[in-house]
Short mmCIF file of C-alpha atoms in Angstrom, two decimals:
data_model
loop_
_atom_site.label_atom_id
_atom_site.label_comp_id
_atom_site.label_asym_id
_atom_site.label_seq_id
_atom_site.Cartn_x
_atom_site.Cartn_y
_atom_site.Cartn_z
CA UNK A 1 0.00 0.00 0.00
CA UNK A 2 1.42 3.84 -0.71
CA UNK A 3 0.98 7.30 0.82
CA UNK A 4 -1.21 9.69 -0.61
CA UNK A 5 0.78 12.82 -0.62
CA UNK A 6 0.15 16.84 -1.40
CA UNK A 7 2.65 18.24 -3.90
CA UNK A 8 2.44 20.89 -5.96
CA UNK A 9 -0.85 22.21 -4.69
CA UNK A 10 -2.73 19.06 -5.36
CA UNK A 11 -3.55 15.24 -3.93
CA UNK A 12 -1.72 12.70 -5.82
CA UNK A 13 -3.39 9.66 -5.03
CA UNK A 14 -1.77 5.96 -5.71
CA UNK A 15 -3.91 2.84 -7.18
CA UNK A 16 -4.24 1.53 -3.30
CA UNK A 17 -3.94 4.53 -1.01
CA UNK A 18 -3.80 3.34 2.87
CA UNK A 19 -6.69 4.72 4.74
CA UNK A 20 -6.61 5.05 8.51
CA UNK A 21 -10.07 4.41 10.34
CA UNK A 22 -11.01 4.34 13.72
CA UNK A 23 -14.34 1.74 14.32
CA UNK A 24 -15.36 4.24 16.87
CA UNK A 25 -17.46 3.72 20.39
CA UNK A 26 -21.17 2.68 20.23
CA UNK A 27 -22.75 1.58 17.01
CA UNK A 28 -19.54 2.34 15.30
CA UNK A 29 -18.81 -0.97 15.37
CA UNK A 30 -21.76 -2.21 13.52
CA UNK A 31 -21.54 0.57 11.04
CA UNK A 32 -18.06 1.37 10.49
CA UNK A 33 -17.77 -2.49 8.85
CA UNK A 34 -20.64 -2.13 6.29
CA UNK A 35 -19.00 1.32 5.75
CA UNK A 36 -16.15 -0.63 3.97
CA UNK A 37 -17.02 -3.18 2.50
CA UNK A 38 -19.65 -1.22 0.15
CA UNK A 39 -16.65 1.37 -0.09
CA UNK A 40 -14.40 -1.89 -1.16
CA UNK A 41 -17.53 -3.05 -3.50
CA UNK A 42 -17.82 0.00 -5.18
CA UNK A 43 -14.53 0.56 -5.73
CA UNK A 44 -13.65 -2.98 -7.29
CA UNK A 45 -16.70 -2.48 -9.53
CA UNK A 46 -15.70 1.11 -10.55
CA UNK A 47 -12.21 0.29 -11.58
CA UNK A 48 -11.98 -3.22 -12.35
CA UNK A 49 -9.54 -4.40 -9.43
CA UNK A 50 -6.98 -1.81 -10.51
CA UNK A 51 -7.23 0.23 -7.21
CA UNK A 52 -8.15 -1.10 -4.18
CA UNK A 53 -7.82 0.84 -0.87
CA UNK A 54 -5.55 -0.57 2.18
CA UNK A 55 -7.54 -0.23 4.95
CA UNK A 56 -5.67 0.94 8.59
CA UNK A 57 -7.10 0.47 11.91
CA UNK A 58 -6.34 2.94 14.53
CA UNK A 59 -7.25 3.27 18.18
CA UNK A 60 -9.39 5.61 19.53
CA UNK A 61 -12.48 5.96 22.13
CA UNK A 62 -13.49 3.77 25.38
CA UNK A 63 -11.33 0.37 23.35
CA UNK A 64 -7.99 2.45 23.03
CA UNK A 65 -8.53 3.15 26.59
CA UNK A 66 -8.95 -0.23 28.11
CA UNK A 67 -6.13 -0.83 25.61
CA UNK A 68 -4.00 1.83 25.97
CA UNK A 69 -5.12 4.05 29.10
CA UNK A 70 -5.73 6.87 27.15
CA UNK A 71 -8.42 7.63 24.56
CA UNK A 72 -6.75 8.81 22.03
CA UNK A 73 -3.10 7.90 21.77
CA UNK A 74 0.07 9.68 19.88
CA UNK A 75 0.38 7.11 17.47
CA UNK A 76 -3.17 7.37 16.00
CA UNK A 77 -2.76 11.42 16.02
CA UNK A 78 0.93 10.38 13.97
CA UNK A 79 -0.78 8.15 11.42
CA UNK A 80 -3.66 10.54 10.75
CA UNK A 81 -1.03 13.38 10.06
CA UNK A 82 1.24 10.70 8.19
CA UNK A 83 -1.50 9.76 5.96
CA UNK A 84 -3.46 12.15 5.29
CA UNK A 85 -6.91 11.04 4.27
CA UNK A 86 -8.86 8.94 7.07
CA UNK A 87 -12.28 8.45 8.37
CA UNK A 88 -14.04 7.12 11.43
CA UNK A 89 -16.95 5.97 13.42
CA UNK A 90 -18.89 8.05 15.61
CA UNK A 91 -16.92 8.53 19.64
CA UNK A 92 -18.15 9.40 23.10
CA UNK A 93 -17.82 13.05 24.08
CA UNK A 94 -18.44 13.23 28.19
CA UNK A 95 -20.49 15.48 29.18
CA UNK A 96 -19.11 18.21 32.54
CA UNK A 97 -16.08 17.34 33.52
CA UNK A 98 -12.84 15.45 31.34
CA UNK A 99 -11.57 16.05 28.36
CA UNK A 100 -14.02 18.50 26.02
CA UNK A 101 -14.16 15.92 22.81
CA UNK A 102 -12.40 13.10 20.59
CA UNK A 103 -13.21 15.06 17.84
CA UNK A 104 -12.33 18.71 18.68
CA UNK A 105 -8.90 17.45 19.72
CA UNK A 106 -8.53 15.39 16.22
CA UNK A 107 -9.42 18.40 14.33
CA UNK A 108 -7.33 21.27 16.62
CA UNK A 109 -4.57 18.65 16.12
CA UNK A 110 -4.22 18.39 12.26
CA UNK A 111 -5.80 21.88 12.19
CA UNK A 112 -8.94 20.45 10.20
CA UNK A 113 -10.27 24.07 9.89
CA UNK A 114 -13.39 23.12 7.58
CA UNK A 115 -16.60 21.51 8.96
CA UNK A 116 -18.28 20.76 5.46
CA UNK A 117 -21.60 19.30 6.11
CA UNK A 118 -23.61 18.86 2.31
CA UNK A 119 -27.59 18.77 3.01
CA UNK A 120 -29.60 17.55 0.42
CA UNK A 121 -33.01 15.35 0.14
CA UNK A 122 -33.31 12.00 -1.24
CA UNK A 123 -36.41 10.90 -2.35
CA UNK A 124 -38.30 7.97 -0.37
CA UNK A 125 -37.10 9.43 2.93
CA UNK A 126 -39.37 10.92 5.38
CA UNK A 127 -39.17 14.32 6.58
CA UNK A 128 -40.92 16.94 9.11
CA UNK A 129 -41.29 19.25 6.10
CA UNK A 130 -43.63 19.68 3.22
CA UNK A 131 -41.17 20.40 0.79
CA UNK A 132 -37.67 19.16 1.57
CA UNK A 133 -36.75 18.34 -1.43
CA UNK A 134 -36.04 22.23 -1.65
CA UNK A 135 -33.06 21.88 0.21
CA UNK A 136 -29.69 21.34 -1.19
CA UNK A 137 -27.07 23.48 0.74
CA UNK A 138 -23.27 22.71 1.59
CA UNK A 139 -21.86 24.23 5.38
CA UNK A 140 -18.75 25.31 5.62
CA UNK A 141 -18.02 25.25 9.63
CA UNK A 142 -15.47 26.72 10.73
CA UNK A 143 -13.94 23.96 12.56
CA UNK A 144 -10.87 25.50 15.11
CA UNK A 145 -11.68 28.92 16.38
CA UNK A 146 -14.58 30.20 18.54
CA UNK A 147 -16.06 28.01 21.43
CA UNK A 148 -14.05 24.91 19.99
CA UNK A 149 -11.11 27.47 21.11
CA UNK A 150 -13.28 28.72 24.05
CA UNK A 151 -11.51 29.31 27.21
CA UNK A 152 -13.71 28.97 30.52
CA UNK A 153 -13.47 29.31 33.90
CA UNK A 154 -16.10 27.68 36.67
CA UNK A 155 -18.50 29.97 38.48
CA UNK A 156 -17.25 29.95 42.07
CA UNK A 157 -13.31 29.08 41.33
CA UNK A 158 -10.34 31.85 42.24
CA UNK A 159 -9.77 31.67 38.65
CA UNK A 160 -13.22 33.28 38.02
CA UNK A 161 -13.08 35.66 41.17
CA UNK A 162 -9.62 36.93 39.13
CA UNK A 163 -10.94 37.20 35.55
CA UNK A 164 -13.94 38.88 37.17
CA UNK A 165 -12.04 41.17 39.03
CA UNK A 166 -9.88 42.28 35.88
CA UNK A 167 -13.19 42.82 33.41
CA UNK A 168 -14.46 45.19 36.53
CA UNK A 169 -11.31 46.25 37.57
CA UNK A 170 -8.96 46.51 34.75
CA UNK A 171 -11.21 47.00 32.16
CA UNK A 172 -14.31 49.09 33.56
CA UNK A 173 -16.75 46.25 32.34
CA UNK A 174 -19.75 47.00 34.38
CA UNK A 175 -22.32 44.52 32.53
CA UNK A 176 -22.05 41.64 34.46
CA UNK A 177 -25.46 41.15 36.88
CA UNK A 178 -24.30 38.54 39.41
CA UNK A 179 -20.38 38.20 39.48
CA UNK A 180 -20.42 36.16 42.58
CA UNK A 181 -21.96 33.37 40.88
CA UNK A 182 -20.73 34.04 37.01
CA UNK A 183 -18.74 31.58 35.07
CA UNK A 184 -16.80 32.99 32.42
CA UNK A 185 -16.08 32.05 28.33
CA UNK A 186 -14.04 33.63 25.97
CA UNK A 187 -14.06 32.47 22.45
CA UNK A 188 -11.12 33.83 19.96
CA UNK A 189 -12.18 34.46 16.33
CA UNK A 190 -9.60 36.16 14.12
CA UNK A 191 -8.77 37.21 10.49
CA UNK A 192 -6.74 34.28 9.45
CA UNK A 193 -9.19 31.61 10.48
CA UNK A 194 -12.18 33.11 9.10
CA UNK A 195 -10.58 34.38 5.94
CA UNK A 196 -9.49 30.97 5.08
CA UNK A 197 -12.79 29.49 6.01
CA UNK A 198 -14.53 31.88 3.74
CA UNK A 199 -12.35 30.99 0.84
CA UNK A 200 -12.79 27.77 0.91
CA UNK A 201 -16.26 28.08 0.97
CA UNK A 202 -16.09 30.28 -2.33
CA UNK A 203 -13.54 27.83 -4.12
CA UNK A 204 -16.21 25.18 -3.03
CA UNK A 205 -18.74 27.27 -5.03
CA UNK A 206 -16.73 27.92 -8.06
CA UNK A 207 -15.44 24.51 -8.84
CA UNK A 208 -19.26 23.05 -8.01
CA UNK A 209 -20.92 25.88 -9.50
CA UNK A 210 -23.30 27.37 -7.13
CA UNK A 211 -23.40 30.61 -7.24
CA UNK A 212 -23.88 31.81 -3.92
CA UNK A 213 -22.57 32.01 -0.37
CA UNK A 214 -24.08 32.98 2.67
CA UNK A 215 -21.98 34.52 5.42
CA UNK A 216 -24.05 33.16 8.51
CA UNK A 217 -23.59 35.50 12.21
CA UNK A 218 -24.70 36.71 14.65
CA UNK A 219 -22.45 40.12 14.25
CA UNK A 220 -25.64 42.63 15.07
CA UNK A 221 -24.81 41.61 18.96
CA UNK A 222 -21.29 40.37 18.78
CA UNK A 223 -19.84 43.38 16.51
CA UNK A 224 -16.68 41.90 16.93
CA UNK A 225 -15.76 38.34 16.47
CA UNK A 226 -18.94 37.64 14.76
CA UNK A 227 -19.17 40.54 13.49
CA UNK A 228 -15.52 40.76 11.99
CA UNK A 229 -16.21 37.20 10.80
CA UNK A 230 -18.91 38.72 8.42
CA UNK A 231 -16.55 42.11 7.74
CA UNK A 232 -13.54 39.57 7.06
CA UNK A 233 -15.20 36.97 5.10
CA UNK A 234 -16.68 39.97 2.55
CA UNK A 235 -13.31 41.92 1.79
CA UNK A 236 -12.10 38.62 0.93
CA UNK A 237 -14.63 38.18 -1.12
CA UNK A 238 -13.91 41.66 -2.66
CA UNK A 239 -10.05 40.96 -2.39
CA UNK A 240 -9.32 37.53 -3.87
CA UNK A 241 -13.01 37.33 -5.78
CA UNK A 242 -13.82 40.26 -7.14
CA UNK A 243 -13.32 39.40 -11.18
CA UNK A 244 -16.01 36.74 -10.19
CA UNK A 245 -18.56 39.09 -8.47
CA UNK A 246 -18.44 41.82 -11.02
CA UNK A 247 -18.70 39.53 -13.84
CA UNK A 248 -22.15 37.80 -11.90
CA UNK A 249 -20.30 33.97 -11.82
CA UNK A 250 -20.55 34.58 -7.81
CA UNK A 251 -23.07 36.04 -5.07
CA UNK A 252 -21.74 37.11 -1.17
CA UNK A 253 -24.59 38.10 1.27
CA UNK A 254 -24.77 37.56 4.79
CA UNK A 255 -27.86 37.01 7.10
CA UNK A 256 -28.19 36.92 10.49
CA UNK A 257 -28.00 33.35 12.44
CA UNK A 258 -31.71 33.21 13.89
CA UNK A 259 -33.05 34.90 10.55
CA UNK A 260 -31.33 32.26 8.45
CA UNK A 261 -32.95 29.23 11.01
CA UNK A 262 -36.56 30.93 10.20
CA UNK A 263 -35.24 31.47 6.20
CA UNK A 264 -33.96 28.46 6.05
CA UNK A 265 -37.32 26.58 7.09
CA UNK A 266 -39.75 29.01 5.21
CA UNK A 267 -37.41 29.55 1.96
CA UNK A 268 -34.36 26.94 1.74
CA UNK A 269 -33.87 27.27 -2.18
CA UNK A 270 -32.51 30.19 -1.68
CA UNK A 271 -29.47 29.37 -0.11
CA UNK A 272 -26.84 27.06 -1.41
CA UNK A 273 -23.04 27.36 -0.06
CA UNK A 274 -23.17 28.41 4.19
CA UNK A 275 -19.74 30.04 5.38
CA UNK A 276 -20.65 30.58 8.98
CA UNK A 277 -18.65 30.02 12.68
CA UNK A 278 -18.37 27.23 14.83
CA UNK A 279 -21.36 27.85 17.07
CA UNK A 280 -23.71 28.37 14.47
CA UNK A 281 -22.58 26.24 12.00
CA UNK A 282 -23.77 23.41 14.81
CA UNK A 283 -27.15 24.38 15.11
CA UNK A 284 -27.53 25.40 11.13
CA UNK A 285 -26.26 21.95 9.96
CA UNK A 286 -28.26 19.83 12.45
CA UNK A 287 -31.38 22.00 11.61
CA UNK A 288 -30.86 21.33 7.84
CA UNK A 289 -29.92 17.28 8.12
CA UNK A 290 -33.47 17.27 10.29
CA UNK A 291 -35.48 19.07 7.16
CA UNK A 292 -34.31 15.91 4.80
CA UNK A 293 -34.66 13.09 7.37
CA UNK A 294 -32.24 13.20 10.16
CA UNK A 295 -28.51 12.99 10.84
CA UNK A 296 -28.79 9.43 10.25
CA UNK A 297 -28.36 10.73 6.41
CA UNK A 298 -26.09 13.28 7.23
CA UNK A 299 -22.37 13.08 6.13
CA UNK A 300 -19.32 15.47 7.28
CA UNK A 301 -15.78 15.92 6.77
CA UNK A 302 -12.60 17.48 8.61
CA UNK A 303 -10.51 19.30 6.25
CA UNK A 304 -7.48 21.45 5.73
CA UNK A 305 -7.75 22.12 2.07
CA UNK A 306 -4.10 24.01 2.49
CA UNK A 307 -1.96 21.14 4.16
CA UNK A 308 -4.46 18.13 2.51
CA UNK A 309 -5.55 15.92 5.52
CA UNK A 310 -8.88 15.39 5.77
CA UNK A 311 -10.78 13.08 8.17
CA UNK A 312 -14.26 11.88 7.19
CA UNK A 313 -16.48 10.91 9.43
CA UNK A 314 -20.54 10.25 11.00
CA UNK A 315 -22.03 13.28 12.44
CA UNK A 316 -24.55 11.23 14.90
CA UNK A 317 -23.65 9.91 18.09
CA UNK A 318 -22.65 6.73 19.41
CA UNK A 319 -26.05 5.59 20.18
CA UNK A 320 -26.08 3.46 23.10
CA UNK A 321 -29.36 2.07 23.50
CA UNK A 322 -29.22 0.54 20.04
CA UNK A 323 -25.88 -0.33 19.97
CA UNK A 324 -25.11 -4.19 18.79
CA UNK A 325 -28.73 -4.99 17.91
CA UNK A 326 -28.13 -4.42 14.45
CA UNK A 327 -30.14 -1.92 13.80
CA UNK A 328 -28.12 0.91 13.79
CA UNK A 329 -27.90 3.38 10.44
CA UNK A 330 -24.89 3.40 8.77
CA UNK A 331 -25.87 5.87 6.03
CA UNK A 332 -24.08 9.36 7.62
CA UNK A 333 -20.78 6.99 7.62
CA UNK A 334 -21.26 5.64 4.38
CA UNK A 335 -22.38 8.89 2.93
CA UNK A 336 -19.33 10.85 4.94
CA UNK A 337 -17.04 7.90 2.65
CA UNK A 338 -18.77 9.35 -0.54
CA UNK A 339 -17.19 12.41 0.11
CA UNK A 340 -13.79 10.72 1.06
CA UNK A 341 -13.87 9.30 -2.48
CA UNK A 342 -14.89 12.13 -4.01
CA UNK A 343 -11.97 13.87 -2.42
CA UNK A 344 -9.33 11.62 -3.71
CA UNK A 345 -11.17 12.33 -7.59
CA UNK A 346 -12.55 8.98 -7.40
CA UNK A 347 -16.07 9.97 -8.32
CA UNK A 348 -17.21 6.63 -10.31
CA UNK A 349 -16.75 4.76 -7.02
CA UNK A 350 -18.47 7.35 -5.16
CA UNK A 351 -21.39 7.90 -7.86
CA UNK A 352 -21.76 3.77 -7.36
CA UNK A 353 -22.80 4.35 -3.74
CA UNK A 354 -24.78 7.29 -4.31
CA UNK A 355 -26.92 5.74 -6.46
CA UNK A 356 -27.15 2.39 -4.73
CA UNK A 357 -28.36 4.59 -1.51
CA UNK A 358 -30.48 6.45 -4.16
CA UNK A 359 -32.42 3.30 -4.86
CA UNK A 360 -32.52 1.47 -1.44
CA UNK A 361 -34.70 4.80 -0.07
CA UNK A 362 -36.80 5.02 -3.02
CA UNK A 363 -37.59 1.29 -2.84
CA UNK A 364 -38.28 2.02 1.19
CA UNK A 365 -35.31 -0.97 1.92
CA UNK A 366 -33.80 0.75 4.71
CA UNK A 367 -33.27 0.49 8.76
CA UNK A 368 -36.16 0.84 10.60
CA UNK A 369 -34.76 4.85 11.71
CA UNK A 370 -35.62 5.56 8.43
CA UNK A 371 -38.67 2.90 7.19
CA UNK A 372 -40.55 3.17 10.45
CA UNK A 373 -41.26 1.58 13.81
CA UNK A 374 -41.14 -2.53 13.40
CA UNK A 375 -40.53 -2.11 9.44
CA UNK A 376 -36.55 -1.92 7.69
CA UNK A 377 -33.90 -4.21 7.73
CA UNK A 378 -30.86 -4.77 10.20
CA UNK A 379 -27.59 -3.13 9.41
CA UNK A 380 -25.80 -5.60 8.22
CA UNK A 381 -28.52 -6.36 6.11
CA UNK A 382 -28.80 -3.26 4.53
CA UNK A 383 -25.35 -3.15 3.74
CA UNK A 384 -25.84 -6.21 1.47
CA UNK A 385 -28.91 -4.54 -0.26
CA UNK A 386 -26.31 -1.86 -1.26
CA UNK A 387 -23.38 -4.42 -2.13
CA UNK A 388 -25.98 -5.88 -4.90
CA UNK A 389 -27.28 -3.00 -6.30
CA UNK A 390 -23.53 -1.85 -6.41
CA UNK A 391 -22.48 -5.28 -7.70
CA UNK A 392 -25.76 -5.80 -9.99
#
């Protein structure tokens, strides 16, 4: 098996790339399997044996640490840098006290600065909405800056009583009701990280071409991060993007967070490419995956479009109740691997999958998540419906 490597501003991608995977906690190891074989199907079938992916299991989550005594050890961190291209399974983030995620700390690592989270309807699939077929928008989170970078401090600790005591003291803040009892955040957001955000977003648009991105804030309270994150993102625009704007090849608006929640519901054609923060890119993307059927059907990706590593991976969680009962979705993962494929400019494989998912939801053959209470088929299952239509 071989590297894939950046050079000269671009992937270069061998015949049978090694992939690095973690199963992850949960259901991930129900899904994470089907994941690759019907990557592995569609693959063979798309190319004839000629490539064939090398597949790299890392550890990570509540095994590494029964393993390991540590979550998330050096040597997956390495292999994820060394490699470049990975994906995994969905891992448990504790909730209070501990370490603040699995994923935060992969994507702070490798500096994984995009969040891209494509939203789009696929018919046969229920959804809460009349019309969701209306929706077909691509997020661009940013993915290392504001609370991911937060900085807090517990009501009641010395630390708080002394960041308190400099807003009041030091710096005349005077807005704070009960400072006894306050904890404290601070989230950084700065030039660099939303300029490069933004401009990935646009060179998403241009090469896919949609013709419009929204710069999504909340900048009418917070005048200055979120506010400079609008500001930034449109002399960018202006900067970098300006022959395209003139010439009408590319829209930049912006629209207030809550206002583009309400827009989004009422009026979701007309949006297409989302630049937006961390914070709101959360809420925006979970609100859009719910419009066309959950997160179950709801793919993301890690990336750092300057360096090249990217980590693919489910956006759900690691679902506990359901977990080894075989009825677990494995469609975010599997979608989340499109992408992957797509990223390495193997788009036959991933056009394989696509349209082997495209056909299990229109025919309704699908885990029960998705085909109702006491109707679908188990996981593993399901993965073989997609196999034959990939193979057939």
């Amino acid at each position: 098996m071989a590297k894939i490597i950046k050079e000269g501003g671009r992937l270069v991608v061998p015949d049978n790339p090694t992939i690095p995977f973690i199963t992850g906690d949960g259901v991930g190891a129900e899904i994470t399997p089907v994941c690759r074989e019907t990557v592995d199907c569609a693959v063979d079938k798309a190319y004839g044996g000629e490539r064939k992916i090398g597949w790299m299991e890392l550890d990570a989550g509540e095994a590494s640490v029964k393993k390991n005594g540590t979550p998330l050890p050096d040597s997956t961190l390495e292999a994820f840098r060394e490699y470049l291209v990975g994906i995994k399974g969905p891992l448990m983030t504790p909730v209070g006290k501990g370490i603040r995620s699995l994923n935060v700390t992969l994507r702070q690592t490798l500096d994984l600065y995009v969040c891209q989270r494509p939203v789009r309807y696929f018919d046969g699939v229920k959804s809460p909405v009349k019309h969701p077929e209306r929706v077909d928008m691509c997020v661009f989170r940013e993915n290392t800056e504001d609370i991911y970078a937060g900085i807090e401090w517990a009501a009641g600790t010395p630390e708080a009583e002394k960041f308190g005591a400099f807003l009041r003291e030091g710096m005349g803040v005077k807005k704070v009701r009960f400072p006894q009892t306050s904890a404290y955040g601070v989230k950084p957001v700065s030039r660099e990280g939303s300029e490069r955000l933004v401009r990935s977003a646009i060179e998403y648009a241009i090469s896919t071409g949609r013709k419009t991105v929204t710069l999504v804030h909340k900048g009418n309270i917070m005048k200055f991060t979120e506010g400079g994150f609008r500001d930034w993102g449109y002399a960018l625009a202006r900067n970098e993007y300006g022959k395209y704007l003139d010439e009408g090849k590319l829209e930049v608006n912006d629209c207030i967070c809550d206002a583009f929640l309400q827009n989004a519901l009422l009026h979701p054609e007309r949006y297409s490419v989302i630049a937006t923060l961390n914070l709101n890119g959360d809420y925006v993307s979970d609100m859009l995956a719910a419009q066309v059927g959950g997160i179950g059907i709801s793919p993301g990706a890690n990336i750092n479009y300057d360096s090249g590593h990217a980590i693919f991976e489910a956006t759900h969680g690691v679902a506990p109740d359901i977990a080894g009962k075989n009825l677990a979705n494995p469609c975010s993962l599997i979608l989340s691997a499109v992408m992957m494929l797509e990223y390495l400019g193997w788009k036959e494989a991933a056009g394989l999958i696509t349209s082997a998912l495209e056909r299990a939801f229109r025919e309704g053959r699908t885990t029960p998540d998705l085909s109702g209470a006491g109707k679908g088929v188990g996981t593993r299952e399901f993965g073989e419906i997609l196999k034959g239509f990939i193979a057939g």
